[in-house]
XYZ file of C-alpha atoms in Angstrom:
105
model
C -9.198 12.813 -0.728
C -9.053 10.890 2.440
C -11.266 10.555 5.368
C -11.136 9.713 8.885
C -12.819 6.664 10.503
C -13.977 7.346 13.888
C -13.511 3.677 14.754
C -9.720 3.590 14.049
C -7.819 4.078 17.186
C -5.173 6.165 15.193
C -5.653 9.149 12.729
C -4.295 7.619 9.364
C -6.128 8.987 6.661
C -7.964 6.211 4.483
C -9.281 6.114 1.172
C -13.084 7.081 1.238
C -13.463 4.815 -1.964
C -11.544 1.920 -1.377
C -11.178 -0.783 -4.354
C -14.086 -3.119 -3.791
C -11.893 -6.285 -2.799
C -10.406 -3.904 -0.046
C -13.730 -3.492 1.624
C -14.123 -7.440 2.202
C -11.378 -7.271 5.083
C -9.793 -4.224 6.679
C -6.712 -3.924 4.109
C -6.203 -0.518 4.775
C -4.031 -0.992 7.657
C -0.544 0.855 7.679
C 2.403 -1.260 5.946
C 5.101 -2.080 8.356
C 7.683 -4.967 7.951
C 6.489 -7.021 10.982
C 2.603 -6.795 9.559
C 3.078 -7.430 5.955
C 2.669 -10.915 4.646
C 5.242 -12.614 3.145
C 4.736 -12.872 -0.735
C 5.207 -16.338 -2.204
C 7.342 -16.868 -5.450
C 4.599 -15.626 -8.141
C 3.671 -12.695 -5.735
C 7.270 -11.602 -5.650
C 7.432 -11.337 -9.366
C 4.030 -9.526 -9.647
C 5.176 -7.268 -7.268
C 8.243 -6.460 -9.051
C 6.665 -5.926 -12.359
C 3.888 -3.272 -10.481
C 6.688 -1.389 -8.498
C 8.769 -1.075 -12.108
C 5.447 0.331 -13.742
C 4.760 2.777 -11.150
C 8.124 3.652 -10.287
C 8.200 6.989 -12.631
C 5.031 8.312 -11.143
C 5.905 7.610 -7.489
C 9.567 8.514 -7.969
C 8.123 12.001 -9.340
C 5.986 12.150 -5.974
C 9.254 11.600 -3.932
C 9.091 7.820 -2.912
C 12.241 6.159 -2.641
C 12.670 3.008 -4.789
C 12.879 0.923 -1.763
C 9.625 2.341 -0.304
C 7.862 1.712 -3.792
C 9.456 -1.960 -3.844
C 7.870 -2.660 -0.035
C 4.396 -1.088 -0.869
C 4.468 -3.221 -4.577
C 4.989 -6.263 -2.037
C 2.352 -5.418 0.403
C -0.163 -4.561 -2.053
C 0.033 -7.775 -4.124
C 0.205 -9.755 -0.966
C -2.277 -8.257 1.010
C -4.285 -8.684 -2.271
C -5.412 -4.914 -1.977
C -6.368 -4.196 -5.840
C -5.373 -4.503 -9.055
C -3.423 -2.874 -11.628
C -1.176 0.245 -11.651
C -3.556 3.066 -10.999
C -5.158 1.367 -7.877
C -1.474 0.849 -6.879
C -0.401 4.375 -7.281
C -3.556 5.607 -5.533
C -2.753 3.452 -2.388
C 0.829 3.764 -2.340
C 0.176 7.550 -1.963
C -2.256 6.876 0.755
C 0.290 5.077 2.650
C 2.884 7.676 2.097
C 6.439 8.286 1.140
C 7.954 6.818 4.230
C 7.378 3.874 6.147
C 6.593 3.548 10.064
C 9.185 5.279 12.289
C 11.616 3.078 13.102
C 11.623 3.901 16.637
C 8.076 3.103 16.810
C 8.438 -0.598 15.396
C 10.773 -1.080 18.326
């Protein structure tokens, strides 16, 4: 389900069939607190609803509530896709844990 792109400097998995809107601009970069755009008020509510809709599926996969909220905010703010299914697929590619805190510092 994942593929490696040779032009990337890291070896993070990417979706081989990304949502159509994600191919216009490379929106498959890993999410980190420093790189995630700040959402505006309507996006905050959309992210909250999306996280709540997907929480049971992602929680069953081992995602923490905090990580689900973080990913939902990034998904909405970066305009990666639409709907629960696209979000869950993208979230699984991003992974259960965010970036290593030591790597961010």
